[in-house]
Tab-separated table of N, CA and C and ligand atoms in Angstrom:
chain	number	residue	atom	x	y	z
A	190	UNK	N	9.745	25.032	-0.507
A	190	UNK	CA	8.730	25.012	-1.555
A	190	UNK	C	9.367	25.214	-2.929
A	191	UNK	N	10.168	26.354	-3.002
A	191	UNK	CA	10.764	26.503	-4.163
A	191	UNK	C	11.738	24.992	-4.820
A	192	UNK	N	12.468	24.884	-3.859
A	192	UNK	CA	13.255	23.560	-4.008
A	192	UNK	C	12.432	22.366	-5.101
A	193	UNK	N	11.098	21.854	-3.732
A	193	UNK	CA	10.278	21.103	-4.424
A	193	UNK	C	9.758	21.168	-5.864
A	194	UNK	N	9.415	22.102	-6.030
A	194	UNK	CA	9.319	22.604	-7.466
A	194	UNK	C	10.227	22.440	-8.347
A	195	UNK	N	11.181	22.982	-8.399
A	195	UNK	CA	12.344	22.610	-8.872
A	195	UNK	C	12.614	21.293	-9.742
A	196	UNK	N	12.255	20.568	-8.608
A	196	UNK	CA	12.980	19.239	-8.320
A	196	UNK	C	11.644	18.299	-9.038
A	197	UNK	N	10.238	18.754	-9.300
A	197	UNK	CA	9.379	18.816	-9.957
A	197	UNK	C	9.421	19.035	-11.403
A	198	UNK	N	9.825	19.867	-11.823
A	198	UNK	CA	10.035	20.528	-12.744
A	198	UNK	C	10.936	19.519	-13.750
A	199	UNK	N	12.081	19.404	-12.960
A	199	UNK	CA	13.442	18.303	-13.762
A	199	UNK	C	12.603	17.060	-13.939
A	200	UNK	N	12.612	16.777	-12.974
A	200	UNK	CA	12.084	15.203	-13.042
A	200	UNK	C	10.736	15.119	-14.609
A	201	UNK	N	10.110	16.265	-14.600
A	201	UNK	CA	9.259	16.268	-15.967
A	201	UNK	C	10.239	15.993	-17.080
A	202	UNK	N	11.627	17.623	-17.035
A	202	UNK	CA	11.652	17.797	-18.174
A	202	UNK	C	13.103	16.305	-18.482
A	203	UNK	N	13.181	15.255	-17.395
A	203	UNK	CA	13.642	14.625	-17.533
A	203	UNK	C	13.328	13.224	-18.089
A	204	UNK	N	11.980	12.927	-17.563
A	204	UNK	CA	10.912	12.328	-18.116
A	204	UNK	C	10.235	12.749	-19.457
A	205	UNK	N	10.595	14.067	-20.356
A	205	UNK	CA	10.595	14.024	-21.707
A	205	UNK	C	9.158	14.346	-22.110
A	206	UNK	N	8.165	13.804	-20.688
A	206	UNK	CA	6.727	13.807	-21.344
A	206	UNK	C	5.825	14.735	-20.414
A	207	UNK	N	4.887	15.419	-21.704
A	207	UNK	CA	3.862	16.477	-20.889
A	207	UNK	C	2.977	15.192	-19.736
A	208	UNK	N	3.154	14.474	-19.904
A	208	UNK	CA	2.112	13.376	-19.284
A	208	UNK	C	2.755	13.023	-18.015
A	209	UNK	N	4.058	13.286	-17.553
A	209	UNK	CA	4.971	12.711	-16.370
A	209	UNK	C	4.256	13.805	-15.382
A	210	UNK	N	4.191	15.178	-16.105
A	210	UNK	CA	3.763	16.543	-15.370
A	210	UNK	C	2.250	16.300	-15.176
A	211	UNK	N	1.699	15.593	-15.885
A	211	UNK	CA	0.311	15.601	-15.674
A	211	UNK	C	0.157	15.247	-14.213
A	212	UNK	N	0.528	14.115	-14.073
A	212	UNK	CA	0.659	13.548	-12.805
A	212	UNK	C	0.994	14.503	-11.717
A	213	UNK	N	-0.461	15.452	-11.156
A	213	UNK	CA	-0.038	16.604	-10.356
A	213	UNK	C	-0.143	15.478	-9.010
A	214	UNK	N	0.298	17.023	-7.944
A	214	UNK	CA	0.602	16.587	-6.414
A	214	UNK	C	-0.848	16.495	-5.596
A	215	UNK	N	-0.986	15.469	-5.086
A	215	UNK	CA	-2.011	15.484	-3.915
A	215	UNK	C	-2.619	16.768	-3.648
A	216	UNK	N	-3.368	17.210	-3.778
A	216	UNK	CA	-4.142	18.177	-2.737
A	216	UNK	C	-4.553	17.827	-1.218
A	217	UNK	N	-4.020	18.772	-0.348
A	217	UNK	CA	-4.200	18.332	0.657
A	217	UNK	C	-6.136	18.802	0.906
A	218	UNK	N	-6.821	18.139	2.066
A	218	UNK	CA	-7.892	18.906	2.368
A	218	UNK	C	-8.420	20.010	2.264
A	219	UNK	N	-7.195	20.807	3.003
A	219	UNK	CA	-7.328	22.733	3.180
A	219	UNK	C	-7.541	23.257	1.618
A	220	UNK	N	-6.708	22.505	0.924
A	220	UNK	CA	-7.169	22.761	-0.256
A	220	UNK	C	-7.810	23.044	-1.356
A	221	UNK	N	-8.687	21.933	-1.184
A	221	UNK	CA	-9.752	21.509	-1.830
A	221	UNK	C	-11.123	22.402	-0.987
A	222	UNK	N	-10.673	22.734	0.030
A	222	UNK	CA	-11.852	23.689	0.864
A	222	UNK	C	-12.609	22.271	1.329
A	223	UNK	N	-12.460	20.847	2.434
A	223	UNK	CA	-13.403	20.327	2.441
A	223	UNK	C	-13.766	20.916	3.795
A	224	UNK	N	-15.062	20.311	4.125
A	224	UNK	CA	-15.381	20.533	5.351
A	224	UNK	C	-14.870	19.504	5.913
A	225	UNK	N	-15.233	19.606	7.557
A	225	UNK	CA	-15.321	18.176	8.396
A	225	UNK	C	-15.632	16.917	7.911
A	226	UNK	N	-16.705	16.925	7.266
A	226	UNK	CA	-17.914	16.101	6.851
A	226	UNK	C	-17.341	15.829	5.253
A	227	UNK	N	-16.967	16.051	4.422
A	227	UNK	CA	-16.323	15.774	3.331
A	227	UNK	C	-15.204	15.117	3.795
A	228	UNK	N	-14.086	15.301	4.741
A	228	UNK	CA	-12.751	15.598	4.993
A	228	UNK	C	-13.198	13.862	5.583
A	229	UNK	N	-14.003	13.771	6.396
A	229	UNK	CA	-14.162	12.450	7.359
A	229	UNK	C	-14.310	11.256	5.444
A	230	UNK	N	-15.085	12.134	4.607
A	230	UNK	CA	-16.124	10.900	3.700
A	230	UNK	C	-14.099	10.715	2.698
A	231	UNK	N	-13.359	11.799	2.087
A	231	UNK	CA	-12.742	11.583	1.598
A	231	UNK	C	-11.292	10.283	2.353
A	232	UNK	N	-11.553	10.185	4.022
A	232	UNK	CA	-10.117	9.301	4.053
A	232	UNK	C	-10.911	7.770	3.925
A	233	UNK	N	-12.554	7.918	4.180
A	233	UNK	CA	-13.854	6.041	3.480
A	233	UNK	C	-12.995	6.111	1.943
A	234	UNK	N	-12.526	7.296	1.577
A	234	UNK	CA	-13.111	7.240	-0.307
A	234	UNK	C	-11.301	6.633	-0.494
A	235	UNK	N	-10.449	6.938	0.676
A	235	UNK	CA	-9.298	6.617	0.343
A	235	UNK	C	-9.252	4.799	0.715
A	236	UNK	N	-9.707	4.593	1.821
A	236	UNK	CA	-9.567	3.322	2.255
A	236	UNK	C	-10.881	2.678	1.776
A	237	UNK	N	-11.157	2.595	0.938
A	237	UNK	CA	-12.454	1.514	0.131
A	237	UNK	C	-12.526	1.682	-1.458
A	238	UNK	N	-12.525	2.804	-1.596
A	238	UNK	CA	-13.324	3.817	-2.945
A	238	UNK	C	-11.490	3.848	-3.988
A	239	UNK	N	-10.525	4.029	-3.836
A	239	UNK	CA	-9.757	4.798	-4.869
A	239	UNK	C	-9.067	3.605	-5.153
A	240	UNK	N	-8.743	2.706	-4.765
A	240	UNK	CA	-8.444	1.321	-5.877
A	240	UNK	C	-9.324	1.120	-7.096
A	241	UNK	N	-10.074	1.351	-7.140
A	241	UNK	CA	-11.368	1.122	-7.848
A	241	UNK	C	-11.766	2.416	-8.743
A	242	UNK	N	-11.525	3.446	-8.306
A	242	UNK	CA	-11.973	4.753	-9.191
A	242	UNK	C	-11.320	5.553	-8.963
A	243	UNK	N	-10.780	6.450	-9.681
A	243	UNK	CA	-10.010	7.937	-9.794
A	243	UNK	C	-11.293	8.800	-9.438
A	244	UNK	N	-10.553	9.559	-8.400
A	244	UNK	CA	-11.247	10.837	-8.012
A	244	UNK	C	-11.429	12.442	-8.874
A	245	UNK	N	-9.639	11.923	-9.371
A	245	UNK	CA	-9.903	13.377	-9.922
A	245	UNK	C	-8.954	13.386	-11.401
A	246	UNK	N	-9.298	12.004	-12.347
A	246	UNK	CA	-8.760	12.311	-13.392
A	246	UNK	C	-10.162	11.120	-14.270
A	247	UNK	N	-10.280	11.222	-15.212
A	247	UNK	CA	-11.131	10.714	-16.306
A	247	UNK	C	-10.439	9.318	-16.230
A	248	UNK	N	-9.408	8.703	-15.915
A	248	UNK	CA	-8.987	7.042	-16.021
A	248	UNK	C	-9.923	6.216	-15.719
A	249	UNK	N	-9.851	5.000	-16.136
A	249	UNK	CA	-10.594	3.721	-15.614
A	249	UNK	C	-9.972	3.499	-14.668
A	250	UNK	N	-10.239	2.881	-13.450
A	250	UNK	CA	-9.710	1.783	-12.964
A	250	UNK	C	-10.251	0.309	-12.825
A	251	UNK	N	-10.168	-0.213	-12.233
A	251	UNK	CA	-11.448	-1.302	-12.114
A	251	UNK	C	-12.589	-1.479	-12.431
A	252	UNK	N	-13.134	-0.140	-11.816
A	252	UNK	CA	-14.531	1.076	-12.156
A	252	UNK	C	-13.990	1.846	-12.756
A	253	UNK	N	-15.689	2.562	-13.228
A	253	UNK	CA	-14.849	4.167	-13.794
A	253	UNK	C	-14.404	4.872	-12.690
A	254	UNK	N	-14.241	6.464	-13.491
A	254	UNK	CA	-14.007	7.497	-12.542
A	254	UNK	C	-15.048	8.005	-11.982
A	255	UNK	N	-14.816	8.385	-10.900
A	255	UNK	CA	-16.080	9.384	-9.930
A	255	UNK	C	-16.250	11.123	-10.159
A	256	UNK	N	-14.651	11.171	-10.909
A	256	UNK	CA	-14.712	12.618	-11.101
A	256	UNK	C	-15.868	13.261	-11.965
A	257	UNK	N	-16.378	14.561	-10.700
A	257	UNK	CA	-17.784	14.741	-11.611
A	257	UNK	C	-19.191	14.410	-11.348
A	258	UNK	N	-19.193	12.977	-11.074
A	258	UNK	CA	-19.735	11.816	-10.500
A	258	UNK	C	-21.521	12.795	-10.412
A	259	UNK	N	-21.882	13.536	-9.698
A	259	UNK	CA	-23.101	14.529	-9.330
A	259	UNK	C	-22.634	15.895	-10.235
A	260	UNK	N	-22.187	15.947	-11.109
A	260	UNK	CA	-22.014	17.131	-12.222
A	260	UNK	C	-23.157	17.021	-13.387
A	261	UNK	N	-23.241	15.924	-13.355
A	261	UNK	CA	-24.086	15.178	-14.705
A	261	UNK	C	-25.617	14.861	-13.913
A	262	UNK	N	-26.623	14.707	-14.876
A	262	UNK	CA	-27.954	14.154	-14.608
A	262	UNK	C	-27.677	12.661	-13.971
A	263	UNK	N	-27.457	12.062	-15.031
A	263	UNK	CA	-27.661	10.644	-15.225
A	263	UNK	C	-25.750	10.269	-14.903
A	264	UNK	N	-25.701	8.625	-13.837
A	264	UNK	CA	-24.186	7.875	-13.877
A	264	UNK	C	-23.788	7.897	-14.644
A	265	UNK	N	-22.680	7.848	-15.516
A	265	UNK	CA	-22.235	7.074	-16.886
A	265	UNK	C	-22.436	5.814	-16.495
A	266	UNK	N	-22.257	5.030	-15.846
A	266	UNK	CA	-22.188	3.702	-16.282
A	266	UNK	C	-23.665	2.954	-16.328
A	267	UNK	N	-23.759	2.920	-14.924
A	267	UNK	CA	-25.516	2.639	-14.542
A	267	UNK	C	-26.749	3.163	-15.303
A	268	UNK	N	-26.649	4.377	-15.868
A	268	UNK	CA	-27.431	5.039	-16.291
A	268	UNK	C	-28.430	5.943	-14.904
A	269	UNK	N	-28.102	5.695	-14.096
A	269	UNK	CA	-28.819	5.995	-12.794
A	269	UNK	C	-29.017	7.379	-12.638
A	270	UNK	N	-29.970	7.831	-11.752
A	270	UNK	CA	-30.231	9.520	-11.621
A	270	UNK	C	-29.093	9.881	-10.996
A	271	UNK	N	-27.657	10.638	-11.144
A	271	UNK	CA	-27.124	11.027	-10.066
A	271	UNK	C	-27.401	11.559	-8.533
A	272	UNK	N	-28.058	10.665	-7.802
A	272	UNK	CA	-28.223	11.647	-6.599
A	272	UNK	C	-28.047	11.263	-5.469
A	273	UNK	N	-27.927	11.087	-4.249
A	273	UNK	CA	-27.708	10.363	-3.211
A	273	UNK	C	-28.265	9.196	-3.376
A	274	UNK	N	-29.565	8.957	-3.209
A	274	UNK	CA	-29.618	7.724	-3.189
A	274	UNK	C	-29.704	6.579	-4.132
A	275	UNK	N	-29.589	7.235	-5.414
A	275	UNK	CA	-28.932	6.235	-6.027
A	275	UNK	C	-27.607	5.604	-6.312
A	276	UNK	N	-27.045	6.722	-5.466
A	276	UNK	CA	-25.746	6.625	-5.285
A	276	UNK	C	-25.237	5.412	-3.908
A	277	UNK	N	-26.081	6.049	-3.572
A	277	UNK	CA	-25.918	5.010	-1.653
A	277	UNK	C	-26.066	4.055	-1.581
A	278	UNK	N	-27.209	3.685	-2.996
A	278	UNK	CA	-27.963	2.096	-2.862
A	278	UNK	C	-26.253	1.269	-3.577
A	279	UNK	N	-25.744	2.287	-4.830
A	279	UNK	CA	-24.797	0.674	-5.256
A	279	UNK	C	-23.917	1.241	-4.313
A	280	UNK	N	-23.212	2.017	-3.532
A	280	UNK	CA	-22.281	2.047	-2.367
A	280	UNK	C	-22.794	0.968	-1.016
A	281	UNK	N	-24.097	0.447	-1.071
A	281	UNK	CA	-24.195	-0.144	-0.549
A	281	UNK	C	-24.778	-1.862	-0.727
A	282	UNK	N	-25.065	-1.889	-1.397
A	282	UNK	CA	-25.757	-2.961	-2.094
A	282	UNK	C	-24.175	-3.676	-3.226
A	283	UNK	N	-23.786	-3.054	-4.249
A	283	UNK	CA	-23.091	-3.465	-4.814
A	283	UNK	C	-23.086	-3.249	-6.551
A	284	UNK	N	-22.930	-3.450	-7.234
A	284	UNK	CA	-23.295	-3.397	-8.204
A	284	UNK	C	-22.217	-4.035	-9.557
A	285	UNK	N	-22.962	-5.528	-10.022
A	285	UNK	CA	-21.880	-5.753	-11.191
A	285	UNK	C	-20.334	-5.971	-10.334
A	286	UNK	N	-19.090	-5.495	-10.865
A	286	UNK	CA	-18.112	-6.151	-10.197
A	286	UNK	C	-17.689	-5.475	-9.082
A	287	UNK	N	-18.882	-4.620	-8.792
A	287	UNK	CA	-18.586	-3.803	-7.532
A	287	UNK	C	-19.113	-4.261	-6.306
A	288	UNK	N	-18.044	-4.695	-5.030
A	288	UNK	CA	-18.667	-5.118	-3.918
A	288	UNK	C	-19.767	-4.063	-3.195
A	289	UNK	N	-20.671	-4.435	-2.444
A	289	UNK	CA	-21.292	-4.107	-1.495
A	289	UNK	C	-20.943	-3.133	0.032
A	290	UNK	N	-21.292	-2.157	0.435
A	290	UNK	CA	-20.229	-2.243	1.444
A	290	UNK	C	-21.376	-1.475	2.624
A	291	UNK	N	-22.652	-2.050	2.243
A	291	UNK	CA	-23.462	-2.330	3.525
A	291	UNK	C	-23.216	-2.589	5.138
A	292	UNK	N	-22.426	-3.825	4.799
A	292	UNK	CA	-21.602	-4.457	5.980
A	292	UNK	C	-20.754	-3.699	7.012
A	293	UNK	N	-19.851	-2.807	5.863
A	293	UNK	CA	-18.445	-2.773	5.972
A	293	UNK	C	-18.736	-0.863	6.947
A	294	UNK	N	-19.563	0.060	6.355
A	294	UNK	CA	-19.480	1.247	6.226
A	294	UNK	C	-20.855	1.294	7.016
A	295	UNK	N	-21.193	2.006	8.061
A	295	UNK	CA	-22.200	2.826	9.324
A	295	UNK	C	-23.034	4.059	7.839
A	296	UNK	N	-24.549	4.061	8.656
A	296	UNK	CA	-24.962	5.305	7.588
A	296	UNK	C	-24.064	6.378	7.355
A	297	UNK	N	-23.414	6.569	9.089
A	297	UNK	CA	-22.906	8.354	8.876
A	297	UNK	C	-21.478	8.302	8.301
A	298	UNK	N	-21.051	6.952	7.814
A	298	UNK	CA	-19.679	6.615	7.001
A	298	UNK	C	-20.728	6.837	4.970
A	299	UNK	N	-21.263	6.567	5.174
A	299	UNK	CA	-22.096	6.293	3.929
A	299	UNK	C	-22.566	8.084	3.672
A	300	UNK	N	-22.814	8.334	4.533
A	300	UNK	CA	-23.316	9.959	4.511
A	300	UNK	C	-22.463	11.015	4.352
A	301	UNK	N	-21.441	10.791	5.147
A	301	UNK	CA	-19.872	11.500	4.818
A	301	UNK	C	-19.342	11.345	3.096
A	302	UNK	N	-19.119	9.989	3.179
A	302	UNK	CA	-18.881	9.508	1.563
A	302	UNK	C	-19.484	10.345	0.075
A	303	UNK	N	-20.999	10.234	0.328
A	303	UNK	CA	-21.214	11.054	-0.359
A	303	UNK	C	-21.202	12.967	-0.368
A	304	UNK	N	-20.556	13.565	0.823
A	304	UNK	CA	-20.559	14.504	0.747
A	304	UNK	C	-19.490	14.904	0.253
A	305	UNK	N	-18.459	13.807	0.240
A	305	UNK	CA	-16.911	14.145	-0.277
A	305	UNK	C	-17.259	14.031	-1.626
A	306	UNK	N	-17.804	12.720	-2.762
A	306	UNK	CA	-18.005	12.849	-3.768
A	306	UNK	C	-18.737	13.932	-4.422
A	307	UNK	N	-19.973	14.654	-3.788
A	307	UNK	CA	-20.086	16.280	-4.265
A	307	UNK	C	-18.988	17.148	-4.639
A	308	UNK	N	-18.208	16.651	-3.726
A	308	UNK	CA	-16.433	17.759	-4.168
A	308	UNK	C	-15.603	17.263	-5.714
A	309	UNK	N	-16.189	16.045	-6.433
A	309	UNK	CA	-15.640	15.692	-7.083
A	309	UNK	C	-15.651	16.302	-8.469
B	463	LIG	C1	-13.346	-3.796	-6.614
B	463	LIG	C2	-13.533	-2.514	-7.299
B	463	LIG	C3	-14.489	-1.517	-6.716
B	463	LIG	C4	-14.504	-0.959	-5.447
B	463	LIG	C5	-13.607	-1.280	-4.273
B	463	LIG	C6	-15.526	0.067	-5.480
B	463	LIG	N1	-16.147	0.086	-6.709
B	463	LIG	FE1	-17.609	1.369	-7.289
B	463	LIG	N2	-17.771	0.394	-9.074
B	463	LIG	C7	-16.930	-0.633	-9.494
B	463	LIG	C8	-17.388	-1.094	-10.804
B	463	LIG	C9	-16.754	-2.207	-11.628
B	463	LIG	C10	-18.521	-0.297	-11.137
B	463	LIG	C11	-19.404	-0.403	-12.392
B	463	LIG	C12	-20.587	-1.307	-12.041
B	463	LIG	C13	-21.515	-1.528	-13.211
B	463	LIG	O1	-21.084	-2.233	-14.144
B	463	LIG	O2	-22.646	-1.008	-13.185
B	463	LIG	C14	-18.712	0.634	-10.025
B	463	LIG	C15	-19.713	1.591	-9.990
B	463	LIG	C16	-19.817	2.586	-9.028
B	463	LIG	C17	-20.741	3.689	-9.068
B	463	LIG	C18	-21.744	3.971	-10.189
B	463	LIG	C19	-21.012	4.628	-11.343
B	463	LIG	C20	-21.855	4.809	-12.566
B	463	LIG	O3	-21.401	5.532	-13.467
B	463	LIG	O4	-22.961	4.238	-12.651
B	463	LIG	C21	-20.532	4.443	-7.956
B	463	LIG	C22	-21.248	5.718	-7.553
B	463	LIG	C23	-19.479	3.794	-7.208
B	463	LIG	N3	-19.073	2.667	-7.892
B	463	LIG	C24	-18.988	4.250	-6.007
B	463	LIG	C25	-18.055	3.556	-5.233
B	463	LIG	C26	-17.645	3.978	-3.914
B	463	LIG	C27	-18.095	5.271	-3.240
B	463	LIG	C28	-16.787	3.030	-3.460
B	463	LIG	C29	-16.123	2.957	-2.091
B	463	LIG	C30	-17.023	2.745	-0.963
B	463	LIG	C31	-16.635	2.017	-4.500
B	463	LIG	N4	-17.426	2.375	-5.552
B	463	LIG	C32	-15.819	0.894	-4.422
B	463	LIG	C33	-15.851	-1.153	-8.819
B	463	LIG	C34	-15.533	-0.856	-7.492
């Protein structure tokens, strides 16, 4: 552990920029405290969801970010009520340049999903 750090550390102060350090390490699950049920929605949010949106930094990607995502009243983008199901409908339906993923994702994949984005 110490090592890693270390070796963390250089590589910043070698990279010159507070912004190389920004770029923190993964959190694992245990971490973040998810449950089962978060833990199942966060590896949907890895294999569908994080090309497309940052979980846990303010960036654009494709989409915006999700970070937050149910912190606020209203989406940023949509203007939508933050809440499950307005959330579920464009996770499932689609929205603008966002695919659909009705097809692709089972309710209790859709139900998980949003319990991980609560963690956001
Ligand atoms: C190909 C890129 C892409 C993928 C993949 C994608 N999205 Fe999106 N998403 C977008 C775009 C673009 C928007 C903005 C749509 C609009 O203009 O209203 C968006 C909007 C959203 C919104 C509404 C945000 C707001 O502020 O209104 C949510 C919630 C969301 N996406 C969740 C997800 C989840 C969960 C997944 C994974 C199942 C996912 N998206 C996959 C591109 C994507």
């Amino acid at each position: 552990m110490k090592h890693a750090h270390l070796g963390l550390l250089t590589a910043c102060l070698l990279a010159g920029t507070l912004l190389a350090c920004h770029a923190q390490r993964r959190l694992s699950d245990a971490e973040l405290g998810l449950t089962p049920e978060q833990s199942e929605g966060r590896k949907i949010y890895d294999a569908y969801c994080d090309r497309c949106h940052e979980p846990y930094s303010t960036s654009d990607k494709q989409g915006p970010p999700l970070k937050g995502i149910f912190r606020k009243p209203y989406m940023a983008v949509s203007g939508l009520p933050a809440n499950d199901e307005r959330a579920g409908e464009i996770i499932r339906l689609g929205r603008s340049k966002m695919p659909g993923f009705g097809q692709t994702l089972s309710d209790r994949q859709i139900s998980d999903l949003l319990a991980y984005l609560h963690t956001l």
